[in-house]
PDB file of C-alpha atoms and ligand atoms in Angstrom:
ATOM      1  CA  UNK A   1      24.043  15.494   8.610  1.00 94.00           C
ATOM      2  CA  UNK A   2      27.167  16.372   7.334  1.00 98.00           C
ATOM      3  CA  UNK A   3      30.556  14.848   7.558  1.00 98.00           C
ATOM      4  CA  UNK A   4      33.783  17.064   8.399  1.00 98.00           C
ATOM      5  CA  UNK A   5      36.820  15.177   7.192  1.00 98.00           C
ATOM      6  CA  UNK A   6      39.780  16.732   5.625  1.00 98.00           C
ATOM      7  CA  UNK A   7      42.401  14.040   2.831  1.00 98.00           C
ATOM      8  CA  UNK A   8      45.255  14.466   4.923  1.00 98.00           C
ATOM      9  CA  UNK A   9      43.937  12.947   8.277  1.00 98.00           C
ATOM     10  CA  UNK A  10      44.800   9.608   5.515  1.00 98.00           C
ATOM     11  CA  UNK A  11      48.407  10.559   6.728  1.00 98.00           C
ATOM     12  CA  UNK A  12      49.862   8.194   9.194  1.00 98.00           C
ATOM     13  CA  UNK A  13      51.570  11.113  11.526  1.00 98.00           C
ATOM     14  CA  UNK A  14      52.852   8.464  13.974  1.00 97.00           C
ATOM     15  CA  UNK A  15      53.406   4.687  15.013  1.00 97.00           C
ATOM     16  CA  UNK A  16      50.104   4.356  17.728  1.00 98.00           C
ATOM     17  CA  UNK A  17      46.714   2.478  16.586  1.00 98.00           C
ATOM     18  CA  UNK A  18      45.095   5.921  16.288  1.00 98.00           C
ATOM     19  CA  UNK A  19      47.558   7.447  13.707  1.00 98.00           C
ATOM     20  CA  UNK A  20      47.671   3.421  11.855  1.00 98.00           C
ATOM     21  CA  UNK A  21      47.790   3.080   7.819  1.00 98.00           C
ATOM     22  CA  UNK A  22      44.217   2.114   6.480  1.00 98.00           C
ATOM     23  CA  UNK A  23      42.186   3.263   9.643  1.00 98.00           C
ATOM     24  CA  UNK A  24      40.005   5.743   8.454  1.00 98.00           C
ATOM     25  CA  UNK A  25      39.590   4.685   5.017  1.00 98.00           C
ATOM     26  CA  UNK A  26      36.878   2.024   5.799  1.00 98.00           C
ATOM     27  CA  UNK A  27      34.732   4.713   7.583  1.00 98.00           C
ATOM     28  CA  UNK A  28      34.942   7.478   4.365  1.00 98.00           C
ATOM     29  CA  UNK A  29      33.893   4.396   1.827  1.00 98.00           C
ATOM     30  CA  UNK A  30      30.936   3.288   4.585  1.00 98.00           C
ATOM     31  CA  UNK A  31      30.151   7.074   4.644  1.00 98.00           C
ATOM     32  CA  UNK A  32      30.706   9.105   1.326  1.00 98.00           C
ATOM     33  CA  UNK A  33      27.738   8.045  -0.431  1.00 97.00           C
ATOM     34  CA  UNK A  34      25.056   8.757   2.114  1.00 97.00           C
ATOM     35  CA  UNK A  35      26.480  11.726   3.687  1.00 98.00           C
ATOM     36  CA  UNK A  36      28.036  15.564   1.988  1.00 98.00           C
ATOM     37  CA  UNK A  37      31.964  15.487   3.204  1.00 98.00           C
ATOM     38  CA  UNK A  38      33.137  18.928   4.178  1.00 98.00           C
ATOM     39  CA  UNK A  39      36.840  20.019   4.803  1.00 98.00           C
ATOM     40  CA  UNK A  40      37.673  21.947   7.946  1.00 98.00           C
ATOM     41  CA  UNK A  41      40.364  24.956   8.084  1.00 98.00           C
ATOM     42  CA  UNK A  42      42.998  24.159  10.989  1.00 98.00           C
ATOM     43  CA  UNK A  43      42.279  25.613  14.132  1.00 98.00           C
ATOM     44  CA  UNK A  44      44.241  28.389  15.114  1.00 98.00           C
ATOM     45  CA  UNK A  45      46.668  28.833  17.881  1.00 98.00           C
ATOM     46  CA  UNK A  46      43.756  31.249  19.833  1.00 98.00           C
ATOM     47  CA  UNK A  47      41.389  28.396  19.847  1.00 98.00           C
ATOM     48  CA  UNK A  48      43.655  25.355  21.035  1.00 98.00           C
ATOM     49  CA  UNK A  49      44.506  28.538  23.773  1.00 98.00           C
ATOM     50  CA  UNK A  50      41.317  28.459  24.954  1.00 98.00           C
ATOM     51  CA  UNK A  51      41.916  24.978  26.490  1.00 98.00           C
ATOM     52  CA  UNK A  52      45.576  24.153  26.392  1.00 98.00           C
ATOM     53  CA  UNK A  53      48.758  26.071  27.432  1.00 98.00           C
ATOM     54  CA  UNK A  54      51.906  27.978  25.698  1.00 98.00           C
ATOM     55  CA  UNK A  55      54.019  25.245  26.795  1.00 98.00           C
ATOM     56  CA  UNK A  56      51.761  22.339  25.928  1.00 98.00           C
ATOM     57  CA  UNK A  57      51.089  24.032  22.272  1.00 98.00           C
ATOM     58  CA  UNK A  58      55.099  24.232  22.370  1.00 98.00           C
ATOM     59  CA  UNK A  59      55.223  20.566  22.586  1.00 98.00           C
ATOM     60  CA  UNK A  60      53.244  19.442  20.186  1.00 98.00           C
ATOM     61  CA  UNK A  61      54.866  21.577  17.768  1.00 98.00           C
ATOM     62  CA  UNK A  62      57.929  20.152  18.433  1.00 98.00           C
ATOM     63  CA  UNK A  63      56.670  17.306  15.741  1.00 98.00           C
ATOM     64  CA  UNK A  64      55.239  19.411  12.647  1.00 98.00           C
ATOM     65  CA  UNK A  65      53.616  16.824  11.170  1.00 98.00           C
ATOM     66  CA  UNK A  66      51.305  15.832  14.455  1.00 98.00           C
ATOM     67  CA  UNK A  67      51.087  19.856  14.725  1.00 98.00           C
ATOM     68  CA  UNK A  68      49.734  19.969  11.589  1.00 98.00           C
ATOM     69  CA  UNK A  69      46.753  17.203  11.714  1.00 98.00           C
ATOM     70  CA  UNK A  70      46.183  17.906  15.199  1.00 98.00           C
ATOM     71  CA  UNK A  71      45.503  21.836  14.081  1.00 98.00           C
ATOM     72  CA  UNK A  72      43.365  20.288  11.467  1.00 98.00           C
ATOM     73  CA  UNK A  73      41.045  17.877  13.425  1.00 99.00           C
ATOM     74  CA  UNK A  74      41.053  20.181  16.325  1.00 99.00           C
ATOM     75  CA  UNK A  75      39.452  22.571  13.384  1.00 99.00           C
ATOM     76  CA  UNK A  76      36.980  19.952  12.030  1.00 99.00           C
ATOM     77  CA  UNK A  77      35.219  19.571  15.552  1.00 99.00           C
ATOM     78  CA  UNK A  78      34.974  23.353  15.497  1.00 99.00           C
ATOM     79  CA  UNK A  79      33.389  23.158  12.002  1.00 98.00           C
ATOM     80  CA  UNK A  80      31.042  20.288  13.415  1.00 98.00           C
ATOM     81  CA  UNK A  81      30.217  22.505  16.428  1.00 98.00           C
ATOM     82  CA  UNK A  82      29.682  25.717  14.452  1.00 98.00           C
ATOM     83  CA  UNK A  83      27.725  23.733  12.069  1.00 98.00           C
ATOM     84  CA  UNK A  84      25.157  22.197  14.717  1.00 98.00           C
ATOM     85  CA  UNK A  85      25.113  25.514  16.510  1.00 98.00           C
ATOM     86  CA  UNK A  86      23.465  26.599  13.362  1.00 97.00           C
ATOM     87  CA  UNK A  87      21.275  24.049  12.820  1.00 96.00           C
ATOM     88  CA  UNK A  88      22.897  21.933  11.007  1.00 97.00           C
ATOM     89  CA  UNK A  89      24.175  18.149  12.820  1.00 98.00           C
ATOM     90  CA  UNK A  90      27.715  17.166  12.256  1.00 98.00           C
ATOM     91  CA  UNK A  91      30.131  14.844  12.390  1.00 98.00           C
ATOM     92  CA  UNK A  92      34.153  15.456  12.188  1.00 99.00           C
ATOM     93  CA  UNK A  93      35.833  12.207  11.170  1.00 99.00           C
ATOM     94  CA  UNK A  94      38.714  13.202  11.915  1.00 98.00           C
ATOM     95  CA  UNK A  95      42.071  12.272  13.721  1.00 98.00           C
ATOM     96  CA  UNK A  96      44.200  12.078  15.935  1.00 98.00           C
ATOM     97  CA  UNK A  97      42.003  11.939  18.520  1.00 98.00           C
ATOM     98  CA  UNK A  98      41.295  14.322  21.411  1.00 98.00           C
ATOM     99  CA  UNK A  99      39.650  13.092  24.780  1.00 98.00           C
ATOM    100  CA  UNK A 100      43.466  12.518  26.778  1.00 98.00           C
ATOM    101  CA  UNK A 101      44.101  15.839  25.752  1.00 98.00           C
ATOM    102  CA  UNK A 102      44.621  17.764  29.158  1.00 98.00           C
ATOM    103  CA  UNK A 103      45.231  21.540  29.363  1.00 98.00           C
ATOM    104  CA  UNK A 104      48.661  21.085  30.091  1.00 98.00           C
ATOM    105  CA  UNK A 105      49.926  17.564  29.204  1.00 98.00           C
ATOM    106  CA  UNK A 106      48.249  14.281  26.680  1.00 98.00           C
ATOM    107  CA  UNK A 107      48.838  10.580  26.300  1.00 97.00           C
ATOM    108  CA  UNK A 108      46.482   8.084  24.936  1.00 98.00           C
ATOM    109  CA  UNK A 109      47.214   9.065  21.004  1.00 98.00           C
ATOM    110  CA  UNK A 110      45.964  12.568  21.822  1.00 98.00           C
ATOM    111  CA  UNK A 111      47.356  16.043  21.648  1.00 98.00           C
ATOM    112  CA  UNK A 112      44.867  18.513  21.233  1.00 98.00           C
ATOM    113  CA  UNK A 113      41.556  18.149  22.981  1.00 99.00           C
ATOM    114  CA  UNK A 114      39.514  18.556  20.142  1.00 99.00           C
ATOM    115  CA  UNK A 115      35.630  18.527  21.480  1.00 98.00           C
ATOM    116  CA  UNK A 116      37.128  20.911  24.215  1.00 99.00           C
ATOM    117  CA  UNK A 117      38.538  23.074  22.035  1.00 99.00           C
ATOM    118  CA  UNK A 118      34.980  23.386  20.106  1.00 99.00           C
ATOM    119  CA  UNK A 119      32.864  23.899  22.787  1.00 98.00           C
ATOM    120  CA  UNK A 120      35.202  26.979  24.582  1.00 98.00           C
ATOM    121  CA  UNK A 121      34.984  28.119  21.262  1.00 98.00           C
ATOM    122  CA  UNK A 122      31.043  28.492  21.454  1.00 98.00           C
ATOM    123  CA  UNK A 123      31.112  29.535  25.031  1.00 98.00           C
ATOM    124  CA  UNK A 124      33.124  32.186  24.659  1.00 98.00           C
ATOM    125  CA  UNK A 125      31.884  33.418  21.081  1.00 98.00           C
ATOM    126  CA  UNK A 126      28.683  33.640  23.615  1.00 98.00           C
ATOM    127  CA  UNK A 127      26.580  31.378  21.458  1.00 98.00           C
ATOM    128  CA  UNK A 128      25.869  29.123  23.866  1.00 98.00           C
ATOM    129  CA  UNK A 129      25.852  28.886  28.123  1.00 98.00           C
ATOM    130  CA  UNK A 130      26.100  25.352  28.543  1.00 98.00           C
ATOM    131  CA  UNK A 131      27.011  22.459  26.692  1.00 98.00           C
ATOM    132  CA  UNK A 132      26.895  18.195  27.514  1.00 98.00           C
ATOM    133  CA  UNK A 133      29.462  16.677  26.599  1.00 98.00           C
ATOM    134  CA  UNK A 134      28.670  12.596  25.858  1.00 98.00           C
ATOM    135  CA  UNK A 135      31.554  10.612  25.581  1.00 98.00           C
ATOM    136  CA  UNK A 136      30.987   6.280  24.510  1.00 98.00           C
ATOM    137  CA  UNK A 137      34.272   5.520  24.099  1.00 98.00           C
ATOM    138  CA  UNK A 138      36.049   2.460  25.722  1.00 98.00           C
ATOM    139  CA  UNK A 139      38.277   4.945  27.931  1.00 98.00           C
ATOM    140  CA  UNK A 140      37.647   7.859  30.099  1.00 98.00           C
ATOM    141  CA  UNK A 141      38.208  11.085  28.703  1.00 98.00           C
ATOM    142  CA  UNK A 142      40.304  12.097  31.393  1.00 98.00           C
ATOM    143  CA  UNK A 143      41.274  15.115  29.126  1.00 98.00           C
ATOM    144  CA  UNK A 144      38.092  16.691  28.564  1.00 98.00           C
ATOM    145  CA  UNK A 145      37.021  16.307  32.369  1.00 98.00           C
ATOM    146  CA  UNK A 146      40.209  17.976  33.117  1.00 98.00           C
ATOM    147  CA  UNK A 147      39.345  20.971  31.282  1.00 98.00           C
ATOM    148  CA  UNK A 148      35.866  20.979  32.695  1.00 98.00           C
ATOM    149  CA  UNK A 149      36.432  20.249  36.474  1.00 97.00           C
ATOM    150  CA  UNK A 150      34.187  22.413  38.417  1.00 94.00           C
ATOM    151  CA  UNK A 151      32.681  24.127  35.727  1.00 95.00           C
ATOM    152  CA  UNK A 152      28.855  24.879  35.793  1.00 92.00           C
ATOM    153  CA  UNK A 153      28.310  25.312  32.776  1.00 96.00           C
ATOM    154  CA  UNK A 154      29.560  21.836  30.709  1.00 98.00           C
ATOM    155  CA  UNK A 155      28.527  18.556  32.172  1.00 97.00           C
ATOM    156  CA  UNK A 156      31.033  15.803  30.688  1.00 97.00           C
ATOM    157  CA  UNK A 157      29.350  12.175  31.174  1.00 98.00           C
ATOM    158  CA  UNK A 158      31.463   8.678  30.688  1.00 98.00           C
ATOM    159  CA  UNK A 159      29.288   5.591  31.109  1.00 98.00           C
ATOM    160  CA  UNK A 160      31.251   2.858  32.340  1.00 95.00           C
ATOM    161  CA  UNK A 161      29.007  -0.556  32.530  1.00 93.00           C
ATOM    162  CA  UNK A 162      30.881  -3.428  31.994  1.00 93.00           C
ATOM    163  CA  UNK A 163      27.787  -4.803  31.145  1.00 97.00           C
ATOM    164  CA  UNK A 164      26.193  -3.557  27.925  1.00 98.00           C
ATOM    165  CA  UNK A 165      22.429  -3.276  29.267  1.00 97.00           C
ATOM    166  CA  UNK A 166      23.964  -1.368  31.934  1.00 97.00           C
ATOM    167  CA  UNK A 167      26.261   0.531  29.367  1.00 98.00           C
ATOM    168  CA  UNK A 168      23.606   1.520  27.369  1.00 98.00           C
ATOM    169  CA  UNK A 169      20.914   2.156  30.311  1.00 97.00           C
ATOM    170  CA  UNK A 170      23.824   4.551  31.663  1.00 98.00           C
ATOM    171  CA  UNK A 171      23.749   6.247  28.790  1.00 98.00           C
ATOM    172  CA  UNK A 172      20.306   7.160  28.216  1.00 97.00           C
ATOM    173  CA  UNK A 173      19.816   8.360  31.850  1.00 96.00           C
ATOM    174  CA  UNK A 174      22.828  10.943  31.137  1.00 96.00           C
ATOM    175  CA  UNK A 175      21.058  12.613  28.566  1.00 96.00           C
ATOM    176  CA  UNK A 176      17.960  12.894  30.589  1.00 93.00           C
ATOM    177  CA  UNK A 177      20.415  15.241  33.002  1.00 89.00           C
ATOM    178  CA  UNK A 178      18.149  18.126  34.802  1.00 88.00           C
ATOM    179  CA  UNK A 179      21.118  20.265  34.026  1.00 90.00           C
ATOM    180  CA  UNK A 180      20.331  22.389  31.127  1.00 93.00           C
ATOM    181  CA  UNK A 181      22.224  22.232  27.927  1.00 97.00           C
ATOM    182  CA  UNK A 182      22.359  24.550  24.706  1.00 98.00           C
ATOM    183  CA  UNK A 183      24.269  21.360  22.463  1.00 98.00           C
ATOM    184  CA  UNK A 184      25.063  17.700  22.398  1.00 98.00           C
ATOM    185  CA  UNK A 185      28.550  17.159  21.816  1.00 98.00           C
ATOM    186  CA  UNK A 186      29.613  13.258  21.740  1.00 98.00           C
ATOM    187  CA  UNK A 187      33.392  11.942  21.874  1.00 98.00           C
ATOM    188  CA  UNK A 188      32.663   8.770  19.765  1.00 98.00           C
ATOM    189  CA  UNK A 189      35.176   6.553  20.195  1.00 98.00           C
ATOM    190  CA  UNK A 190      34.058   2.862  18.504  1.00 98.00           C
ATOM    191  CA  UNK A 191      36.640   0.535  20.683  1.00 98.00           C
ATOM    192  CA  UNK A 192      33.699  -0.336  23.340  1.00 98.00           C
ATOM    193  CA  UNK A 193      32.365  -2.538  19.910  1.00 98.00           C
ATOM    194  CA  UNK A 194      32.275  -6.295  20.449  1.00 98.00           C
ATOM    195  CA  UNK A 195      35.137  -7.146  17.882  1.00 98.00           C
ATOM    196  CA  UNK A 196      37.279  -4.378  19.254  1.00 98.00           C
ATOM    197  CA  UNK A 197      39.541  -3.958  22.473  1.00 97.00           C
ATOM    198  CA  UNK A 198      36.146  -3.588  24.905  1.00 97.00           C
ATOM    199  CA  UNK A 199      34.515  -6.485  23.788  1.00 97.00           C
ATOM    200  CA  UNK A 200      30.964  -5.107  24.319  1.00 98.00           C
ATOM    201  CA  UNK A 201      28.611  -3.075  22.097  1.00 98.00           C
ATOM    202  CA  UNK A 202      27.039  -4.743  18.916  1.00 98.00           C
ATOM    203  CA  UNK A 203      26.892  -2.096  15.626  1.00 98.00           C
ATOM    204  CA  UNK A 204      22.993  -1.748  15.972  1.00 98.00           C
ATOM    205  CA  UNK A 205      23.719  -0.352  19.594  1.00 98.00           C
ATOM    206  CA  UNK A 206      25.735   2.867  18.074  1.00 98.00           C
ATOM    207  CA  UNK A 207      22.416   3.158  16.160  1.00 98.00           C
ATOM    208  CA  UNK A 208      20.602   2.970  19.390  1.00 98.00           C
ATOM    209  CA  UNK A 209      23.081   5.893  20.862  1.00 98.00           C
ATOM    210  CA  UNK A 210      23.026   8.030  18.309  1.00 98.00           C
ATOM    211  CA  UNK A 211      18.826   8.087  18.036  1.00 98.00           C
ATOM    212  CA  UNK A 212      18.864   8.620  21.501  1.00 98.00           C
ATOM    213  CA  UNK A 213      21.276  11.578  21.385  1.00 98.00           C
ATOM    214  CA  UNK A 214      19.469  12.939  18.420  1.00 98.00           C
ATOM    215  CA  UNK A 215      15.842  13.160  20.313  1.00 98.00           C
ATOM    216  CA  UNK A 216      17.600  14.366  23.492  1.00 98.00           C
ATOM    217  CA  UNK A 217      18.595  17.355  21.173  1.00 98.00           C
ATOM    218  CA  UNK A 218      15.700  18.116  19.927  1.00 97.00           C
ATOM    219  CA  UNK A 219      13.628  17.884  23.464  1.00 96.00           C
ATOM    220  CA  UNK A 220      16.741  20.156  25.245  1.00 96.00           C
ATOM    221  CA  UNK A 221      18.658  22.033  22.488  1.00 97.00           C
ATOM    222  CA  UNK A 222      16.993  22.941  19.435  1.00 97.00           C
ATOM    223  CA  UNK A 223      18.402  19.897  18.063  1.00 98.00           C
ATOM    224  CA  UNK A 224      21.720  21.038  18.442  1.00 98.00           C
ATOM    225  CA  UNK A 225      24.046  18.211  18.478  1.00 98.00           C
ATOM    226  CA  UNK A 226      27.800  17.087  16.715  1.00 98.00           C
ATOM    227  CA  UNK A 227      30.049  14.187  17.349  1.00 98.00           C
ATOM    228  CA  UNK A 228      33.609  13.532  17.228  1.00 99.00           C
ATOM    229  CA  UNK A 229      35.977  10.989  16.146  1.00 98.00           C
ATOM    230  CA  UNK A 230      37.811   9.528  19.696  1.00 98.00           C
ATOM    231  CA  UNK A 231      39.084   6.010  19.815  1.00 98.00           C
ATOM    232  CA  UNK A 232      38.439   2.368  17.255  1.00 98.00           C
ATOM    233  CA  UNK A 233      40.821   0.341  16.379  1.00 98.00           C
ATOM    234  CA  UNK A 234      39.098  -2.850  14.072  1.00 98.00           C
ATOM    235  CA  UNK A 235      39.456  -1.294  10.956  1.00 98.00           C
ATOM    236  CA  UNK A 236      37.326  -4.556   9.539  1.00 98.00           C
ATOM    237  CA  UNK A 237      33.806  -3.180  11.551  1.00 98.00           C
ATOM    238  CA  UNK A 238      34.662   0.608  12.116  1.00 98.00           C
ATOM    239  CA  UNK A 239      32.661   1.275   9.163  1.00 98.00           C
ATOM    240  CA  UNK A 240      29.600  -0.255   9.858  1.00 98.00           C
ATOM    241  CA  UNK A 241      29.688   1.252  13.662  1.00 98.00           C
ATOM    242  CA  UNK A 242      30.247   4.746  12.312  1.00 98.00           C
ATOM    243  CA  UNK A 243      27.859   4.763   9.408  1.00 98.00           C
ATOM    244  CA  UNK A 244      25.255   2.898  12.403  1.00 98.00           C
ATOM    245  CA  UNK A 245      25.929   5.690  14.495  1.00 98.00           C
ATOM    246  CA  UNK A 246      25.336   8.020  12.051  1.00 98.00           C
ATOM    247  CA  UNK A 247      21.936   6.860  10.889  1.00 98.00           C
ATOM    248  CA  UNK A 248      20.476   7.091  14.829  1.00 98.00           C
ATOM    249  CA  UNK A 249      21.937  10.461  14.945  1.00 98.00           C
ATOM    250  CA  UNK A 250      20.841  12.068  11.728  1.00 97.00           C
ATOM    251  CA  UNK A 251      17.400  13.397  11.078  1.00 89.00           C
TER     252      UNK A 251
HETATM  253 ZN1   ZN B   1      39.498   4.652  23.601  1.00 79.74          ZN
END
């Protein structure tokens, strides 16, 4: 498993929870030691076009310094996905975030949608014909099911149980889907954790998730499988629920 994470995503590029001084910090020191740490390129303006318009790429670029780091983690879930198309499982750590990132339009701390991006990258690079996209975080992606409505070919799934048996039982039966898949993809967003705003999972549950995810893979896809950075905000336990997640989804 290896990490994608690039220095600058350190940067605090604006004033919302996802962009906050001393976020991602905790997650590198609960990481670096167990996992290699690999820095992405930034995407270029032909990927992000796969997914978002001229006028929405116009917008963002309007503030160069969210331009820049969203180019840059929209890059390190392409690296992630490129990675575990070859074989090898991934995770981009990486920010900001990417699952309110419509074709057109984002809110939510989100401006490029970067597990989108990723997997039109791999469709239409022809590597793969379908893809399932498994998102955990506290809020819908309403981004990423925006740039899949009525496609065939990329199932997104958002478990919503308020209850966490019935989170995580929701979970498991979307990766037993009879719709075939050539890759895992999972929007990871830690705010669903007990100490943060959802008030629900414990950190051995992420572990549960992740080993769950990881044998889906290798029953479906050739073990195919990367995850994404999405939402967290309790910089005191988003260490321990990455690095948790992490060790269920790693070999
Ligand atoms: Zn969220």
């Amino acid at each position: 498993m290896k990490v994608i994470f690039h220095p600058r995503f350190y940067e605090v590029y604006t004033s919302d929870p996802a962009a906050a001084p001393g976020r991602m910090e905790p997650m590198v020191k609960a990481l670096e030691k167990e996992y290699e740490f690999i820095e992405p390129e930034p995407a270029s303006e032909r990927d992000l076009g796969r997914v978002h318009g001229k006028s929405h790429i116009q917008f963002v670029k309007a503030e160069p310094h969210v331009y820049e780091l969203g180019i840059l983690a929209a890059g390190g879930s392409i690296q992630a996905a490129e990675m575990a198309f070859e074989g090898q499982p991934a995770f981009g750590l990486i920010r900001p975030p990417g699952h309110h990132a419509s074709p057109h339009s984002c809110w939510g701390f989100c401006y490029f949608n970067n597990i989108a991006i990723a997997i039109k990258k791999l469709l239409s690079e022809e590597k793969i014909k379908s893809a399932l996209i498994l998102d955990f975080d506290l809020h819908y992606g309403d981004g990423t099911s925006n740039t899949f409505s009525g496609s065939i070919s990329v199932s997104y799934f958002h478990p919503e149980g308020t209850r966490r048996e019935g989170f995580l039982e929701e979970v498991r039966t979307s990766l037993q889907t009879e719709r075939p898949y050539d890759i895992i993809a999972i929007s990871a967003g830690f705010d669903r954790h007990e100490e943060d705003w959802g008030g629900l999972l414990k950190t051995e549950d992420y572990f549960t998730i992740g080993e769950w995810a990881r044998k889906a893979a290798l029953e479906h896809c050739q073990g195919r499988r990367f995850g994404v950075l999405e939402g967290g905000y309790n910089h005191s336990v988003l260490g321990r629920n990455v690095k948790s997640f992490l060790q269920g989804f790693s070999d």
